[in-house]
Coordinates of C-alpha atoms and ligand atoms in Angstrom, one line a residue:
M30 CA 90.0 97.6 156.3
A31 CA 86.9 98.5 158.2
R32 CA 83.6 98.1 156.7
G33 CA 82.7 101.7 156.8
A34 CA 86.1 102.6 155.2
R35 CA 85.4 100.2 152.3
R36 CA 81.8 101.3 151.8
S37 CA 83.0 105.0 151.4
S38 CA 85.7 103.8 148.9
W39 CA 83.0 102.2 146.8
T40 CA 81.0 105.6 147.1
A41 CA 84.1 107.4 146.0
A42 CA 84.2 105.0 143.0
A43 CA 80.6 105.3 142.3
V44 CA 81.2 109.0 142.2
A45 CA 84.0 108.6 139.8
T46 CA 82.0 106.4 137.7
L47 CA 79.4 109.2 137.5
G48 CA 81.8 111.6 136.7
L49 CA 83.1 109.7 133.8
G50 CA 79.7 108.8 132.6
V51 CA 78.8 112.5 132.7
F52 CA 82.0 113.3 130.8
A53 CA 81.4 110.8 128.1
A54 CA 77.7 111.7 127.9
G55 CA 78.6 115.4 127.6
R56 CA 80.8 114.5 124.7
G57 CA 78.2 112.4 123.2
T58 CA 80.5 109.3 123.6
L59 CA 78.6 107.3 126.1
D60 CA 78.9 104.1 124.2
G61 CA 79.2 100.3 124.9
P62 CA 82.9 100.3 126.0
M63 CA 82.3 103.5 128.1
I64 CA 79.5 102.0 130.0
A65 CA 81.5 98.8 130.4
A66 CA 84.4 100.7 131.5
S67 CA 82.3 102.7 134.1
L68 CA 80.9 99.3 135.6
V69 CA 84.7 98.3 135.9
V70 CA 85.7 101.7 137.6
L71 CA 82.7 101.1 140.1
C72 CA 84.0 97.7 140.9
L73 CA 87.6 98.9 140.9
G74 CA 86.6 101.4 143.7
G75 CA 86.1 98.4 146.0
F76 CA 89.0 96.6 144.8
I77 CA 91.4 99.7 145.1
G78 CA 90.0 100.3 148.6
S79 CA 91.2 96.8 149.6
L80 CA 94.4 97.2 147.6
G81 CA 96.3 98.4 150.7
R82 CA 95.0 95.5 152.8
S83 CA 95.7 93.1 149.9
R84 CA 99.4 94.3 149.6
I85 CA 99.8 93.8 153.3
V86 CA 98.3 90.3 153.6
R87 CA 98.7 88.6 150.2
T88 CA 101.2 86.0 150.6
P89 CA 102.3 83.3 148.0
E90 CA 100.1 80.8 149.7
S91 CA 97.1 83.0 149.5
P92 CA 97.5 84.9 146.4
G93 CA 93.9 85.9 145.9
T94 CA 93.3 87.3 149.5
G95 CA 92.0 90.7 149.7
R96 CA 91.4 90.9 145.9
H97 CA 87.8 92.0 144.8
S98 CA 86.6 88.9 142.9
V99 CA 83.8 91.0 141.1
A100 CA 86.3 93.6 139.9
E101 CA 88.8 91.0 138.8
A102 CA 86.1 89.1 136.9
L103 CA 84.6 92.0 135.4
L104 CA 88.1 93.3 134.4
A105 CA 89.1 90.0 133.1
N106 CA 86.0 89.8 130.7
I107 CA 86.4 93.3 129.3
P108 CA 87.8 92.7 125.9
D109 CA 89.5 96.1 125.6
P110 CA 92.7 96.8 127.5
V111 CA 92.1 98.5 131.0
I112 CA 95.2 100.0 132.9
L113 CA 94.9 101.6 136.4
V114 CA 97.9 103.6 137.5
D115 CA 98.7 105.7 140.6
R116 CA 99.4 109.5 140.5
R117 CA 103.0 108.6 139.9
A118 CA 102.0 106.6 136.8
V119 CA 103.0 103.3 138.2
V120 CA 100.8 100.5 137.4
I121 CA 98.3 99.2 140.0
E122 CA 96.2 96.9 138.0
V123 CA 95.7 95.7 134.4
N124 CA 93.4 93.3 132.6
P125 CA 94.3 90.2 130.4
A126 CA 93.4 92.2 127.4
A127 CA 96.0 94.9 128.5
R128 CA 98.7 92.3 129.3
A129 CA 98.1 90.8 125.8
L130 CA 98.8 94.1 124.1
L131 CA 101.6 95.1 126.3
P132 CA 103.5 91.9 127.6
T133 CA 106.1 93.9 129.4
L134 CA 103.5 95.6 131.7
K135 CA 104.2 94.9 135.4
L136 CA 102.4 95.7 138.5
R137 CA 104.3 98.1 140.7
H138 CA 106.4 99.4 137.8
P139 CA 106.1 102.8 135.9
L140 CA 103.8 102.4 133.0
S141 CA 106.3 104.1 130.9
F142 CA 108.3 101.1 131.0
A143 CA 105.9 99.3 128.8
L144 CA 104.0 101.8 127.1
R145 CA 106.3 104.4 125.3
A146 CA 103.7 106.9 124.4
P147 CA 104.5 110.6 125.4
D148 CA 100.8 111.5 124.5
V149 CA 99.5 109.1 126.8
L150 CA 101.9 109.9 129.6
D151 CA 101.3 113.6 129.3
G152 CA 97.6 112.8 129.3
I153 CA 97.9 111.1 132.7
E154 CA 99.6 114.3 134.1
E155 CA 97.1 116.7 132.7
V156 CA 94.1 114.6 134.2
L157 CA 95.7 114.6 137.5
R158 CA 96.2 118.4 137.1
T159 CA 92.8 119.3 136.0
G160 CA 90.6 116.3 137.1
A161 CA 89.0 116.4 133.6
A162 CA 89.0 113.1 131.7
L163 CA 90.4 113.3 128.1
K164 CA 91.1 111.1 125.1
T165 CA 94.3 110.6 123.3
L166 CA 95.7 108.3 120.6
Y167 CA 98.1 105.4 120.9
T168 CA 99.7 103.6 117.8
T169 CA 102.0 100.8 117.6
R170 CA 104.0 99.8 114.5
V171 CA 105.5 96.4 115.9
P172 CA 104.5 93.6 115.5
T173 CA 101.7 95.0 113.3
E174 CA 100.2 98.5 112.9
R175 CA 97.5 99.2 115.3
A176 CA 95.9 102.4 116.5
F177 CA 93.9 102.8 120.0
E178 CA 91.9 105.5 121.4
V179 CA 93.0 106.0 125.1
Q180 CA 90.4 107.3 127.5
I181 CA 92.1 108.8 130.5
G182 CA 90.0 109.4 133.5
A183 CA 90.7 110.5 137.2
L184 CA 89.7 108.0 139.9
P185 CA 89.5 110.0 143.3
M186 CA 90.2 107.8 146.4
P187 CA 89.1 109.3 149.6
D188 CA 90.3 106.7 152.1
G189 CA 92.8 103.5 152.4
V190 CA 96.4 103.5 152.0
V191 CA 96.1 105.2 148.9
G192 CA 93.6 107.6 150.5
G193 CA 93.0 111.0 149.1
Q194 CA 95.3 110.5 146.3
P195 CA 93.5 110.3 142.9
N196 CA 94.5 107.3 140.6
V197 CA 94.1 107.2 136.8
V198 CA 92.4 104.7 134.9
L199 CA 93.1 104.1 131.0
F200 CA 90.8 102.5 128.7
L201 CA 92.2 101.6 125.3
R202 CA 89.7 101.0 122.4
D203 CA 91.1 99.3 119.3
L204 CA 90.5 101.4 116.2
T205 CA 92.5 99.3 113.9
S206 CA 89.7 97.6 112.1
A207 CA 87.6 100.6 111.8
R208 CA 90.5 102.5 110.3
R209 CA 91.3 99.7 107.8
L210 CA 87.7 99.4 106.7
E211 CA 87.6 103.3 106.2
A212 CA 90.7 103.0 104.2
M213 CA 89.2 100.1 102.1
R214 CA 86.1 102.2 101.6
V215 CA 87.9 105.2 100.5
D216 CA 90.1 103.1 98.0
F217 CA 87.0 101.4 96.7
V218 CA 85.3 104.7 95.9
A219 CA 88.4 105.9 94.4
N220 CA 89.0 102.8 92.2
A221 CA 85.2 102.6 91.1
S222 CA 85.2 106.4 90.1
H223 CA 88.3 106.1 88.2
E224 CA 87.1 102.7 86.4
L225 CA 84.0 104.7 85.4
R226 CA 85.6 108.0 84.5
T227 CA 87.9 106.4 81.9
P228 CA 85.1 105.2 79.5
L229 CA 83.0 108.3 80.4
A230 CA 85.8 110.6 79.2
S231 CA 86.2 108.5 75.9
L232 CA 82.3 108.8 75.3
L233 CA 82.3 112.5 75.8
G234 CA 85.4 113.1 73.6
F235 CA 83.5 111.2 70.9
I236 CA 80.4 113.0 71.3
E237 CA 82.1 116.3 70.9
T238 CA 83.8 115.0 67.7
L239 CA 80.6 113.9 66.4
Q240 CA 79.0 117.2 67.1
G241 CA 82.1 119.0 65.4
P242 CA 84.7 117.8 63.1
A243 CA 83.0 114.4 62.3
R244 CA 79.6 116.0 61.7
N245 CA 79.4 115.3 58.1
D246 CA 81.8 112.4 57.9
P247 CA 79.3 109.2 57.9
P248 CA 82.3 106.6 57.9
A249 CA 84.0 108.3 60.7
R250 CA 80.7 108.6 62.5
E251 CA 80.0 104.6 62.2
R252 CA 83.4 104.0 63.4
F253 CA 83.1 106.3 66.5
L254 CA 79.6 105.0 67.4
G255 CA 81.1 101.4 67.4
I256 CA 83.8 102.5 69.8
M257 CA 81.2 104.5 72.0
K258 CA 79.1 101.4 72.2
T259 CA 82.0 99.2 73.6
Q260 CA 82.7 102.0 76.1
A261 CA 78.9 102.2 77.2
Q262 CA 79.0 98.5 77.5
R263 CA 82.0 98.4 79.7
M264 CA 80.4 101.1 82.1
A265 CA 77.3 99.0 82.0
R266 CA 79.2 95.9 83.0
L267 CA 81.0 97.7 85.6
V268 CA 77.8 99.0 87.4
D269 CA 76.3 95.6 87.1
D270 CA 79.5 94.0 88.7
L271 CA 79.3 96.6 91.5
L272 CA 75.6 96.0 92.1
S273 CA 76.0 92.2 92.2
L274 CA 78.9 92.7 94.6
S275 CA 77.1 94.9 97.0
R276 CA 74.0 92.6 96.9
I277 CA 76.0 89.6 97.8
E278 CA 77.7 91.3 100.5
L279 CA 74.5 92.3 102.1
R280 CA 73.4 88.7 102.3
E281 CA 77.0 87.2 103.1
H282 CA 76.0 86.4 106.7
V283 CA 72.8 84.4 105.6
P284 CA 73.8 81.2 104.1
P285 CA 71.5 79.6 101.7
T286 CA 69.3 77.0 102.9
R287 CA 68.0 75.1 99.8
P288 CA 69.8 72.1 98.3
V289 CA 70.9 72.5 94.7
D290 CA 73.0 70.1 92.6
L291 CA 76.2 71.7 91.6
T292 CA 76.5 69.0 88.7
R293 CA 73.5 70.5 86.9
I294 CA 74.8 74.1 87.4
A295 CA 78.1 73.2 86.1
R296 CA 76.8 71.4 83.0
Q297 CA 74.5 74.3 82.3
M298 CA 77.2 76.9 82.4
V299 CA 79.6 74.7 80.3
D300 CA 76.7 74.7 77.7
T301 CA 76.3 78.5 77.9
Q302 CA 80.0 79.2 77.7
G303 CA 80.5 76.8 74.7
P304 CA 80.2 79.5 72.1
L305 CA 82.9 81.6 73.7
A306 CA 85.2 78.7 74.1
R307 CA 84.8 77.8 70.5
D308 CA 85.3 81.1 69.2
R309 CA 88.6 81.1 70.9
G310 CA 89.7 77.7 69.9
V311 CA 89.4 76.3 73.4
A312 CA 88.0 73.0 74.2
L313 CA 85.8 73.1 77.2
S314 CA 84.8 69.9 79.1
V315 CA 83.1 69.0 82.3
A316 CA 83.8 65.8 84.4
A317 CA 81.1 65.0 87.2
E318 CA 79.9 61.6 88.2
G319 CA 76.2 61.9 89.5
A320 CA 74.6 64.8 91.6
F321 CA 76.7 66.9 93.9
P322 CA 74.2 68.4 96.4
V323 CA 75.2 71.6 98.3
L324 CA 73.0 74.0 100.1
G325 CA 73.2 76.9 97.6
E326 CA 71.7 79.8 95.8
R327 CA 71.4 78.6 92.1
D328 CA 71.9 81.9 90.4
E329 CA 75.0 82.9 92.6
L330 CA 76.6 79.4 92.0
L331 CA 76.1 80.0 88.3
R332 CA 77.8 83.2 88.4
V333 CA 80.7 81.4 90.2
V334 CA 81.1 78.9 87.6
E335 CA 80.6 81.5 84.8
N336 CA 83.3 83.8 86.2
L337 CA 85.8 81.1 86.5
I338 CA 85.2 79.5 83.0
E339 CA 85.3 82.9 81.5
N340 CA 88.6 83.8 83.2
A341 CA 90.2 80.3 82.2
V342 CA 89.1 80.8 78.6
K343 CA 90.1 84.6 78.5
Y344 CA 93.3 84.4 80.4
G345 CA 94.3 80.7 79.8
G346 CA 92.8 80.0 76.5
S347 CA 96.3 79.6 74.7
G348 CA 96.6 76.4 76.4
G349 CA 93.7 75.1 74.2
R350 CA 91.6 73.4 76.7
V351 CA 89.7 74.2 79.9
E352 CA 88.5 71.4 82.2
V353 CA 85.5 71.8 84.8
A354 CA 85.6 68.9 87.2
L355 CA 83.5 68.1 90.4
R356 CA 84.4 65.6 92.8
R357 CA 83.8 64.8 96.7
Q358 CA 86.8 65.7 99.1
T359 CA 87.2 65.5 102.8
D360 CA 89.0 68.3 104.6
A361 CA 91.8 67.1 106.4
A362 CA 91.6 69.3 109.3
S363 CA 87.9 69.0 110.1
G364 CA 87.4 65.6 108.5
R365 CA 84.1 67.2 107.0
A366 CA 83.0 66.2 103.5
G367 CA 83.1 68.7 100.8
V368 CA 82.3 69.1 97.1
E369 CA 85.2 70.6 95.2
L370 CA 84.4 72.5 91.9
A371 CA 87.6 72.7 90.0
V372 CA 88.3 74.9 86.9
R373 CA 91.6 74.3 85.1
D374 CA 93.4 75.9 82.3
Y375 CA 96.8 75.2 80.6
G376 CA 97.7 78.8 79.9
P377 CA 100.4 81.1 80.9
G378 CA 99.6 80.9 84.5
I379 CA 100.0 83.7 87.4
A380 CA 103.0 84.5 89.1
A381 CA 103.0 83.7 92.9
E382 CA 103.1 87.3 94.1
H383 CA 99.8 88.3 92.5
I384 CA 97.8 85.1 93.6
P385 CA 97.0 86.2 97.3
R386 CA 95.6 89.6 95.7
L387 CA 93.6 88.3 92.9
T388 CA 90.3 88.5 95.0
E389 CA 90.7 92.1 95.9
R390 CA 88.4 94.3 93.9
F391 CA 89.7 95.8 90.9
Y392 CA 93.0 93.9 91.2
R393 CA 94.3 92.7 87.8
V394 CA 97.7 91.1 87.0
D395 CA 97.6 93.1 83.6
V396 CA 95.1 96.1 83.4
A397 CA 95.3 96.4 79.8
S398 CA 94.8 92.7 78.9
S399 CA 91.9 92.5 81.3
R400 CA 90.1 95.7 79.8
D401 CA 90.7 94.4 76.2
Q402 CA 88.9 91.2 77.4
G403 CA 86.0 93.2 78.9
G404 CA 87.1 92.5 82.4
T405 CA 86.2 94.8 85.3
G406 CA 88.6 93.3 87.9
L407 CA 85.6 92.4 90.1
G408 CA 85.1 88.9 88.8
L409 CA 87.2 86.9 91.4
A410 CA 85.9 89.4 94.3
I411 CA 82.3 88.4 93.4
V412 CA 83.3 84.6 93.4
K413 CA 85.1 84.9 96.7
H414 CA 82.0 86.6 98.4
I415 CA 79.6 84.0 96.9
V416 CA 81.9 81.3 98.2
N417 CA 82.1 82.8 101.6
R418 CA 78.2 83.1 101.8
H419 CA 78.1 79.3 101.0
R420 CA 80.6 78.7 103.8
G421 CA 82.9 77.3 101.3
R422 CA 86.6 78.0 100.6
L423 CA 88.5 79.3 97.5
I424 CA 91.9 78.2 96.4
I425 CA 93.8 79.5 93.4
E426 CA 96.7 77.5 92.4
S427 CA 98.9 78.4 89.3
V428 CA 102.4 77.2 87.9
P429 CA 103.8 79.9 85.4
D430 CA 103.7 78.6 81.9
A431 CA 101.7 75.4 83.1
G432 CA 98.2 76.9 83.7
T433 CA 95.8 77.7 86.6
T434 CA 93.4 75.8 88.7
V435 CA 90.7 77.5 90.7
R436 CA 88.9 75.4 93.4
A437 CA 85.8 76.2 95.2
I438 CA 84.9 73.8 97.9
F439 CA 81.7 73.9 99.3
P440 CA 80.2 71.8 102.4
E441 CA 78.3 68.8 101.0
F442 CA 74.7 68.7 101.5
E443 CA 73.9 64.8 102.1
T444 CA 70.8 63.5 103.6
A445 CA 69.4 60.0 102.7
G446 CA 68.5 59.9 98.9
T447 CA 69.5 63.6 98.1
R448 CA 71.7 62.7 95.4
E449 CA 69.3 60.5 93.8
A450 CA 66.6 63.0 94.2
L451 CA 68.6 65.8 92.5
A452 CA 70.4 63.7 89.8
E453 CA 69.4 64.5 86.3
P454 CA 66.9 61.9 84.8
A455 CA 69.1 59.4 82.9
Ligands
ADP512 P1 88.6 90.6 85.4 O1 87.4 91.2 85.3 O2 89.9 91.3 85.1 O3 89.0 89.1 84.7 P2 88.9 89.1 87.8 O4 88.7 89.4 89.3 O5 88.1 87.9 87.3 O6 88.8 90.3 87.0 O7 90.3 88.5 87.7 C1 91.5 89.4 88.2 C2 92.7 89.2 87.4 O8 93.2 87.8 87.6 C3 92.4 89.1 85.9 O9 92.5 90.5 85.5 C4 93.7 88.3 85.5 O10 94.8 89.0 85.4 C5 94.0 87.3 86.5 N1 93.4 86.0 86.2 C6 92.1 85.4 86.6 N2 92.1 84.2 86.2 C7 93.1 83.9 85.5 C8 93.5 82.7 84.8 N3 92.7 81.5 84.7 N4 94.8 82.7 84.2 C9 95.6 83.8 84.3 N5 95.3 85.0 84.9 C10 93.9 85.0 85.6

């Protein structure tokens, strides 16, 4: 291709880029992907201009001849799928992200062979007819459910083999995570409102009864006030747990930086929970040899041990004993040393199908039993977020009728003398 011709194809691409940019800005959508996409369109202009030549001269021995390396490099580095088709919707160029999404996508084959999406194909026709860019949606169900916003724009080519014929460029933006997050947020608000509404309705009912039929009935008043107190406490616990969860989530990306001794924390919590365990006839013990230093937030780690012991006593107390144990362990995959905190009970255990969901907010195996025990369904969600913040792992193992063991494994913090410095005085 002559130098002048190539320059003019670049100019055309620049105009197209500006067009897309103006379109996006006009709609208030000039965001990161769009800017990146515009850059690629700019380079693609040069590339497409040389495409005719590359088709002619490219041979197996010189596969890259004529390809515009800047365009290729840019395309390859765009994390979102980008597809370029001609006016017959035949694929001219794709980037690796597009190939990963649509493995059957082939150069010089109709796009419809790989992308069975009538809205997208109609969109290409419309863009070619009107010259105006548009957005549509592309969803997949297999292998997983995903949703993409497809931005379709015309790319006029004034010269070269494809001269005068506009091509069409498609940018796909993955909306899957954003949609999942939105669904989780909606579920969370619905669950939290429901959890609060139940005790609130009960409180309102008793207040009306106390103002009406039970006004002059002192024994009934005493009884109702007792129930009202329990319901109010339940609401307070729920609000406390919700606040803890949001505080922990806010800090989850900032790992703690101060060394603390997990042995001391476990022993302190075992002492605190002793009375609850004794009331329920559960023998609570702790086994830990020396100090186990980790980089941690003391209050948060206390919360982890508290929640795990409380659950073991509440749901596994029928086994008669709960054991807290600390030990060093080495991760088989990474070879890194860790400190494992295990809380084991010998209760009824948990059926396997529930285990992966236990750390979801408000997930309970038995809602009524959790409520009777004063549970909010947020305990293990809080534990999981704290463990995540500490860059640890949470493993729940359970055998029905034999009991449950919950392990939290934290990276060990070991510098010369740390264990000795943190160890409790003898
Ligand atoms: P809750 O506030 O209901 O205790 P959690 O998030 O702490 O919420 O626990 C979720 C559910 O997991 C509990 O409702 C209970 O059904 C189950 N569970 C947790 N720990 C144990 C355990 N040690 N034994 C049996 N079931 C357990």
